[in-house]
Amino acid sequence: MEESVNFVKGYGKIDPSDDDTTAVHRQSPSPNRRKTLTIAVTVTLLLFAIIIAVTIAAATTAHHQHTKQSQPSQSPSLKSSESIKTVCAVTQHPDTCFTDVVSVNSGNKAVDPVVIFNLTLQLAVTELTNVSSLPKTLISNSNDLRTGSALRDCANLFDDAVSQLSRSVESMRGESVLTVEKVGDLKTWISAAMTDQETCVDGLEEMGSTAVDEVKMKVQRSSVCMSNSLAILGHMDEILEKFGMHLH
Ligand SMILES: *[C@@H]1O[C@H](CO)[C@@H](O)[C@H](O)[C@H]1NC(C)=O
Ligand SMILES: *[C@@H]1O[C@H](CO)[C@@H](O)[C@H](O)[C@H]1NC(C)=O
């Protein structure tokens, strides 16, 4: 019995203290105000973090720019490859143009856009000369009369194409500056060589020649080379401007 009374008494004692606790709870900020406080602290911390991150980023960039500016001038081979990239950028096949020119750029010396154009011309001549004997080879292997006449036309067209490109190469010998006139002549000759090739393929196609696919495939390289040379000539004004030069 006493135990039970004690328990009740004890309970009674605990009760007010329990009320006290509740009172303390009531005095502390409401859940809503607490939430607002937490958000405010979080936002402030985030803002600090962002400000610090931005400051670090700005400092790093400034440092980078500073080191870039104070770098020594580029190596000759890097300068050459950057020049080739700039010139080749105006072509329809910039990657092929770049790889091809680099492959014939002995000693990585080509920096001048005129010299780089000259290398693309050299490549075009090599490729065209390589395929120019194709029609004659095909004639000797063909019994088809109709195809034979189209192939003979091709042989003449390729002879003409080679002589047009040879004229271009000849005109570049010992030239270090390009004149407006010279650019015009080069465009005419290289376009004529390209037209010759296209006329050959068209003729074979019209005749329904079985050789057409082989010829098409083999003239592709020289077509790309000539189109690169032509594109460079067509943009020579703006290319020279990028190098601080101009047409004479
Ligand atoms: C000439 O063309 C043939 C394929 O038709 C090729 O295998 C060869 O490498 C070419 N040669 C040159 C110098 O481009
Ligand atoms: C162009 O290349 C030819 C060789 O293919 C060379 O004789 C001539 O001097 C070169 N011209 C220029 C301007 O580089």
mmCIF file of C-alpha atoms and ligand atoms in Angstrom:
data_model
loop_
_atom_site.group_PDB
_atom_site.id
_atom_site.type_symbol
_atom_site.label_atom_id
_atom_site.label_comp_id
_atom_site.label_asym_id
_atom_site.label_seq_id
_atom_site.Cartn_x
_atom_site.Cartn_y
_atom_site.Cartn_z
ATOM 1 C CA MET A 1 0.000 0.000 0.000
ATOM 2 C CA GLU A 2 2.779 2.368 1.021
ATOM 3 C CA GLU A 3 4.585 1.573 -2.083
ATOM 4 C CA SER A 4 1.591 2.465 -4.125
ATOM 5 C CA VAL A 5 1.176 5.764 -2.213
ATOM 6 C CA ASN A 6 4.808 6.509 -2.667
ATOM 7 C CA PHE A 7 4.431 5.780 -6.296
ATOM 8 C CA VAL A 8 1.466 8.110 -6.570
ATOM 9 C CA LYS A 9 3.346 10.755 -4.508
ATOM 10 C CA GLY A 10 6.373 10.218 -6.596
ATOM 11 C CA TYR A 11 4.296 10.484 -9.701
ATOM 12 C CA GLY A 12 2.768 13.607 -8.264
ATOM 13 C CA LYS A 13 6.251 15.014 -7.756
ATOM 14 C CA ILE A 14 7.318 14.152 -11.207
ATOM 15 C CA ASP A 15 4.254 15.684 -12.742
ATOM 16 C CA PRO A 16 5.077 19.352 -12.007
ATOM 17 C CA SER A 17 8.632 18.916 -13.188
ATOM 18 C CA ASP A 18 7.201 17.456 -16.346
ATOM 19 C CA ASP A 19 5.159 20.613 -16.708
ATOM 20 C CA ASP A 20 8.366 22.619 -16.225
ATOM 21 C CA THR A 21 9.999 20.791 -19.084
ATOM 22 C CA THR A 22 7.017 21.554 -21.272
ATOM 23 C CA ALA A 23 7.274 25.169 -20.228
ATOM 24 C CA VAL A 24 10.908 25.288 -21.247
ATOM 25 C CA HIS A 25 9.940 23.729 -24.529
ATOM 26 C CA ARG A 26 7.290 26.337 -25.033
ATOM 27 C CA GLN A 27 9.799 29.119 -24.454
ATOM 28 C CA SER A 28 12.196 27.817 -27.134
ATOM 29 C CA PRO A 29 11.454 28.946 -30.755
ATOM 30 C CA SER A 30 8.528 27.293 -32.539
ATOM 31 C CA PRO A 31 9.399 24.585 -35.115
ATOM 32 C CA ASN A 32 8.714 27.086 -37.940
ATOM 33 C CA ARG A 33 11.059 29.709 -36.575
ATOM 34 C CA ARG A 34 13.706 27.039 -36.118
ATOM 35 C CA LYS A 35 13.333 25.972 -39.751
ATOM 36 C CA THR A 36 13.779 29.573 -40.901
ATOM 37 C CA LEU A 37 16.896 29.879 -38.771
ATOM 38 C CA THR A 38 18.383 26.661 -40.210
ATOM 39 C CA ILE A 39 17.688 27.815 -43.783
ATOM 40 C CA ALA A 40 19.271 31.208 -43.109
ATOM 41 C CA VAL A 41 22.417 29.595 -41.730
ATOM 42 C CA THR A 42 22.601 27.152 -44.651
ATOM 43 C CA VAL A 43 22.169 29.941 -47.229
ATOM 44 C CA THR A 44 24.838 32.044 -45.532
ATOM 45 C CA LEU A 45 27.260 29.109 -45.523
ATOM 46 C CA LEU A 46 26.480 28.351 -49.172
ATOM 47 C CA LEU A 47 27.054 31.982 -50.137
ATOM 48 C CA PHE A 48 30.399 31.896 -48.388
ATOM 49 C CA ALA A 49 31.343 28.715 -50.190
ATOM 50 C CA ILE A 50 30.357 30.206 -53.567
ATOM 51 C CA ILE A 51 32.267 33.415 -52.925
ATOM 52 C CA ILE A 52 35.359 31.453 -51.939
ATOM 53 C CA ALA A 53 35.063 29.159 -54.992
ATOM 54 C CA VAL A 54 34.664 32.120 -57.373
ATOM 55 C CA THR A 55 37.619 33.911 -55.810
ATOM 56 C CA ILE A 56 39.818 30.814 -56.165
ATOM 57 C CA ALA A 57 38.698 30.278 -59.778
ATOM 58 C CA ALA A 58 39.406 33.899 -60.690
ATOM 59 C CA ALA A 59 42.819 33.761 -59.073
ATOM 60 C CA THR A 60 43.685 30.515 -60.901
ATOM 61 C CA THR A 61 42.577 31.902 -64.292
ATOM 62 C CA ALA A 62 44.562 35.070 -63.765
ATOM 63 C CA HIS A 63 47.585 32.978 -62.882
ATOM 64 C CA HIS A 64 47.126 30.812 -65.994
ATOM 65 C CA GLN A 65 46.839 33.830 -68.263
ATOM 66 C CA HIS A 66 49.913 35.262 -66.692
ATOM 67 C CA THR A 67 51.963 32.087 -67.267
ATOM 68 C CA LYS A 68 50.665 31.876 -70.850
ATOM 69 C CA GLN A 69 51.827 35.374 -71.601
ATOM 70 C CA SER A 70 55.208 34.825 -70.082
ATOM 71 C CA GLN A 71 55.811 31.585 -72.050
ATOM 72 C CA PRO A 72 58.746 31.693 -74.472
ATOM 73 C CA SER A 73 57.893 31.890 -78.210
ATOM 74 C CA GLN A 74 56.654 28.652 -79.869
ATOM 75 C CA SER A 75 58.982 26.051 -81.304
ATOM 76 C CA PRO A 76 59.355 26.182 -85.138
ATOM 77 C CA SER A 77 57.577 22.849 -85.702
ATOM 78 C CA LEU A 78 54.605 23.905 -83.554
ATOM 79 C CA LYS A 79 54.444 27.196 -85.404
ATOM 80 C CA SER A 80 54.504 25.335 -88.718
ATOM 81 C CA SER A 81 51.737 22.935 -87.759
ATOM 82 C CA GLU A 82 49.582 25.801 -86.496
ATOM 83 C CA SER A 83 50.079 27.664 -89.760
ATOM 84 C CA ILE A 84 49.122 24.558 -91.744
ATOM 85 C CA LYS A 85 46.013 24.148 -89.584
ATOM 86 C CA THR A 86 45.000 27.761 -90.203
ATOM 87 C CA VAL A 87 45.444 27.423 -93.970
ATOM 88 C CA CYS A 88 43.735 24.015 -94.169
ATOM 89 C CA ALA A 89 40.759 25.284 -92.129
ATOM 90 C CA VAL A 90 39.251 26.895 -95.245
ATOM 91 C CA THR A 91 39.148 23.589 -97.171
ATOM 92 C CA GLN A 92 36.339 21.059 -97.332
ATOM 93 C CA HIS A 93 38.666 18.376 -95.979
ATOM 94 C CA PRO A 94 40.713 20.158 -93.288
ATOM 95 C CA ASP A 95 41.937 16.946 -91.625
ATOM 96 C CA THR A 96 43.107 15.312 -94.870
ATOM 97 C CA CYS A 97 44.665 18.607 -95.933
ATOM 98 C CA PHE A 98 46.570 18.892 -92.641
ATOM 99 C CA THR A 99 47.827 15.285 -92.618
ATOM 100 C CA ASP A 100 48.864 15.466 -96.282
ATOM 101 C CA VAL A 101 50.717 18.760 -95.979
ATOM 102 C CA VAL A 102 52.495 17.654 -92.797
ATOM 103 C CA SER A 103 53.647 14.505 -94.633
ATOM 104 C CA VAL A 104 55.474 16.565 -97.299
ATOM 105 C CA ASN A 105 56.555 19.385 -94.971
ATOM 106 C CA SER A 106 60.190 18.333 -94.688
ATOM 107 C CA GLY A 107 61.934 19.829 -91.673
ATOM 108 C CA ASN A 108 58.654 21.401 -90.490
ATOM 109 C CA LYS A 109 59.712 24.572 -92.213
ATOM 110 C CA ALA A 110 56.473 25.669 -93.879
ATOM 111 C CA VAL A 111 55.003 28.644 -92.037
ATOM 112 C CA ASP A 112 54.233 30.995 -94.929
ATOM 113 C CA PRO A 113 50.717 30.399 -96.355
ATOM 114 C CA VAL A 114 52.073 30.663 -99.919
ATOM 115 C CA VAL A 115 54.570 27.883 -99.209
ATOM 116 C CA ILE A 116 51.779 25.809 -97.627
ATOM 117 C CA PHE A 117 49.603 26.316 -100.710
ATOM 118 C CA ASN A 118 52.585 25.250 -102.817
ATOM 119 C CA LEU A 119 52.765 21.989 -100.843
ATOM 120 C CA THR A 120 49.075 21.251 -101.514
ATOM 121 C CA LEU A 121 49.773 21.837 -105.204
ATOM 122 C CA GLN A 122 52.726 19.469 -105.064
ATOM 123 C CA LEU A 123 50.455 16.824 -103.498
ATOM 124 C CA ALA A 124 47.804 17.340 -106.176
ATOM 125 C CA VAL A 125 50.384 16.872 -108.949
ATOM 126 C CA THR A 126 51.706 13.666 -107.355
ATOM 127 C CA GLU A 127 48.204 12.199 -107.011
ATOM 128 C CA LEU A 128 47.041 13.258 -110.459
ATOM 129 C CA THR A 129 50.189 11.910 -112.129
ATOM 130 C CA ASN A 130 49.652 8.653 -110.254
ATOM 131 C CA VAL A 131 46.149 8.136 -111.700
ATOM 132 C CA SER A 132 46.769 9.675 -115.117
ATOM 133 C CA SER A 133 47.998 6.389 -116.603
ATOM 134 C CA LEU A 134 44.855 4.577 -115.427
ATOM 135 C CA PRO A 135 42.738 5.066 -118.611
ATOM 136 C CA LYS A 136 45.518 3.653 -120.807
ATOM 137 C CA THR A 137 45.900 0.648 -118.509
ATOM 138 C CA LEU A 138 42.129 0.078 -118.603
ATOM 139 C CA ILE A 139 42.023 0.375 -122.431
ATOM 140 C CA SER A 140 44.512 -2.435 -122.832
ATOM 141 C CA ASN A 141 42.411 -4.624 -120.527
ATOM 142 C CA SER A 142 39.038 -3.849 -122.129
ATOM 143 C CA ASN A 143 37.321 -5.514 -125.096
ATOM 144 C CA ASP A 144 34.212 -3.341 -124.877
ATOM 145 C CA LEU A 145 34.258 -0.896 -127.824
ATOM 146 C CA ARG A 146 31.934 1.674 -126.263
ATOM 147 C CA THR A 147 33.891 1.702 -123.029
ATOM 148 C CA GLY A 148 37.071 1.837 -125.140
ATOM 149 C CA SER A 149 36.062 5.127 -126.747
ATOM 150 C CA ALA A 150 35.116 6.662 -123.375
ATOM 151 C CA LEU A 151 38.453 5.514 -121.953
ATOM 152 C CA ARG A 152 40.337 7.082 -124.870
ATOM 153 C CA ASP A 153 38.555 10.354 -124.095
ATOM 154 C CA CYS A 154 39.667 9.910 -120.494
ATOM 155 C CA ALA A 155 43.276 9.415 -121.542
ATOM 156 C CA ASN A 156 43.194 12.754 -123.398
ATOM 157 C CA LEU A 157 41.435 14.474 -120.509
ATOM 158 C CA PHE A 158 44.054 13.236 -118.039
ATOM 159 C CA ASP A 159 46.879 14.407 -120.309
ATOM 160 C CA ASP A 160 45.295 17.837 -120.341
ATOM 161 C CA ALA A 161 44.772 17.794 -116.552
ATOM 162 C CA VAL A 162 48.442 16.956 -115.952
ATOM 163 C CA SER A 163 49.585 19.770 -118.235
ATOM 164 C CA GLN A 164 47.257 22.256 -116.465
ATOM 165 C CA LEU A 165 48.746 21.366 -113.086
ATOM 166 C CA SER A 166 52.292 21.421 -114.474
ATOM 167 C CA ARG A 167 51.638 24.979 -115.622
ATOM 168 C CA SER A 168 50.566 25.840 -112.070
ATOM 169 C CA VAL A 169 53.711 24.306 -110.578
ATOM 170 C CA GLU A 170 55.858 26.094 -113.147
ATOM 171 C CA SER A 171 54.320 29.432 -112.242
ATOM 172 C CA MET A 172 55.120 28.886 -108.557
ATOM 173 C CA ARG A 173 58.792 28.239 -109.123
ATOM 174 C CA GLY A 174 60.843 30.715 -107.130
ATOM 175 C CA GLU A 175 57.734 32.787 -106.311
ATOM 176 C CA SER A 176 57.494 33.980 -102.746
ATOM 177 C CA VAL A 177 54.646 36.461 -103.161
ATOM 178 C CA LEU A 178 51.312 35.953 -104.856
ATOM 179 C CA THR A 179 49.703 38.557 -107.045
ATOM 180 C CA VAL A 180 45.965 38.857 -107.629
ATOM 181 C CA GLU A 181 46.639 37.905 -111.255
ATOM 182 C CA LYS A 182 48.643 34.828 -110.322
ATOM 183 C CA VAL A 183 45.895 33.624 -107.969
ATOM 184 C CA GLY A 184 43.411 34.033 -110.840
ATOM 185 C CA ASP A 185 45.605 32.005 -113.237
ATOM 186 C CA LEU A 186 46.191 29.235 -110.699
ATOM 187 C CA LYS A 187 42.446 28.981 -110.043
ATOM 188 C CA THR A 188 41.772 28.686 -113.779
ATOM 189 C CA TRP A 189 44.362 25.943 -114.320
ATOM 190 C CA ILE A 190 43.475 23.854 -111.278
ATOM 191 C CA SER A 191 39.728 24.148 -111.999
ATOM 192 C CA ALA A 192 40.382 22.996 -115.578
ATOM 193 C CA ALA A 193 42.268 19.938 -114.280
ATOM 194 C CA MET A 194 39.396 19.119 -111.937
ATOM 195 C CA THR A 195 36.845 19.518 -114.727
ATOM 196 C CA ASP A 196 38.897 17.160 -116.912
ATOM 197 C CA GLN A 197 38.684 14.444 -114.259
ATOM 198 C CA GLU A 198 34.957 14.974 -113.750
ATOM 199 C CA THR A 199 34.309 14.897 -117.499
ATOM 200 C CA CYS A 200 36.121 11.558 -117.721
ATOM 201 C CA VAL A 201 34.006 10.021 -114.947
ATOM 202 C CA ASP A 202 30.777 11.436 -116.444
ATOM 203 C CA GLY A 203 31.694 9.982 -119.860
ATOM 204 C CA LEU A 204 32.333 6.531 -118.425
ATOM 205 C CA GLU A 205 29.062 6.701 -116.485
ATOM 206 C CA GLU A 206 27.095 7.637 -119.607
ATOM 207 C CA MET A 207 28.576 4.681 -121.454
ATOM 208 C CA GLY A 208 27.620 2.385 -118.595
ATOM 209 C CA SER A 209 31.266 1.401 -118.345
ATOM 210 C CA THR A 210 32.221 -1.251 -115.828
ATOM 211 C CA ALA A 211 35.430 0.718 -115.224
ATOM 212 C CA VAL A 212 33.565 3.674 -113.767
ATOM 213 C CA ASP A 213 33.717 2.540 -110.144
ATOM 214 C CA GLU A 214 37.437 1.834 -110.299
ATOM 215 C CA VAL A 215 38.192 5.187 -111.939
ATOM 216 C CA LYS A 216 35.939 7.042 -109.491
ATOM 217 C CA MET A 217 37.692 5.444 -106.545
ATOM 218 C CA LYS A 218 41.185 6.129 -107.876
ATOM 219 C CA VAL A 219 40.621 9.769 -108.833
ATOM 220 C CA GLN A 220 39.184 10.564 -105.421
ATOM 221 C CA ARG A 221 42.556 11.355 -103.834
ATOM 222 C CA SER A 222 43.603 13.767 -106.568
ATOM 223 C CA SER A 223 40.141 15.377 -106.541
ATOM 224 C CA VAL A 224 40.416 16.053 -102.815
ATOM 225 C CA CYS A 225 43.937 17.469 -103.236
ATOM 226 C CA MET A 226 42.891 19.781 -106.064
ATOM 227 C CA SER A 227 39.790 20.927 -104.202
ATOM 228 C CA ASN A 228 41.983 21.761 -101.183
ATOM 229 C CA SER A 229 44.353 23.832 -103.349
ATOM 230 C CA LEU A 230 41.400 25.628 -104.940
ATOM 231 C CA ALA A 231 39.768 26.372 -101.595
ATOM 232 C CA ILE A 232 43.019 27.865 -100.282
ATOM 233 C CA LEU A 233 43.329 30.068 -103.376
ATOM 234 C CA GLY A 234 39.694 31.101 -103.018
ATOM 235 C CA HIS A 235 40.321 32.277 -99.450
ATOM 236 C CA MET A 236 43.868 33.562 -99.995
ATOM 237 C CA ASP A 237 42.878 37.132 -99.102
ATOM 238 C CA GLU A 238 41.554 36.268 -95.646
ATOM 239 C CA ILE A 239 44.297 33.687 -94.994
ATOM 240 C CA LEU A 240 47.036 36.235 -95.704
ATOM 241 C CA GLU A 241 45.248 38.724 -93.477
ATOM 242 C CA LYS A 242 45.449 36.270 -90.574
ATOM 243 C CA PHE A 243 49.219 36.155 -91.109
ATOM 244 C CA GLY A 244 49.472 39.919 -91.323
ATOM 245 C CA MET A 245 50.164 39.713 -95.062
ATOM 246 C CA HIS A 246 48.297 40.718 -98.221
ATOM 247 C CA LEU A 247 48.063 39.947 -101.935
ATOM 248 C CA HIS A 248 50.305 41.994 -104.236
HETATM 249 C C1 LIG B 1 49.377 5.578 -106.524
HETATM 250 O O1 LIG B 1 48.117 4.949 -106.469
HETATM 251 C C2 LIG B 1 48.128 3.653 -105.934
HETATM 252 C C3 LIG B 1 46.732 3.114 -105.973
HETATM 253 O O2 LIG B 1 46.061 3.468 -107.145
HETATM 254 C C4 LIG B 1 48.664 3.671 -104.526
HETATM 255 O O3 LIG B 1 48.760 2.361 -104.021
HETATM 256 C C5 LIG B 1 50.021 4.347 -104.495
HETATM 257 O O4 LIG B 1 50.436 4.488 -103.155
HETATM 258 C C6 LIG B 1 49.936 5.700 -105.127
HETATM 259 N N1 LIG B 1 51.257 6.317 -105.166
HETATM 260 C C7 LIG B 1 51.435 7.580 -104.817
HETATM 261 C C8 LIG B 1 52.835 8.089 -104.943
HETATM 262 O O5 LIG B 1 50.547 8.293 -104.390
HETATM 263 C C1 LIG B 2 56.937 25.404 -104.783
HETATM 264 O O1 LIG B 2 57.413 24.078 -104.904
HETATM 265 C C2 LIG B 2 58.319 23.859 -105.954
HETATM 266 C C3 LIG B 2 58.643 22.387 -105.964
HETATM 267 O O2 LIG B 2 57.479 21.638 -106.135
HETATM 268 C C4 LIG B 2 59.544 24.752 -105.758
HETATM 269 O O3 LIG B 2 60.413 24.603 -106.867
HETATM 270 C C5 LIG B 2 59.131 26.201 -105.625
HETATM 271 O O4 LIG B 2 60.229 27.009 -105.339
HETATM 272 C C6 LIG B 2 58.114 26.330 -104.518
HETATM 273 N N1 LIG B 2 57.635 27.690 -104.442
HETATM 274 C C7 LIG B 2 57.336 28.263 -103.257
HETATM 275 C C8 LIG B 2 56.849 29.676 -103.325
HETATM 276 O O5 LIG B 2 57.425 27.680 -102.210
#
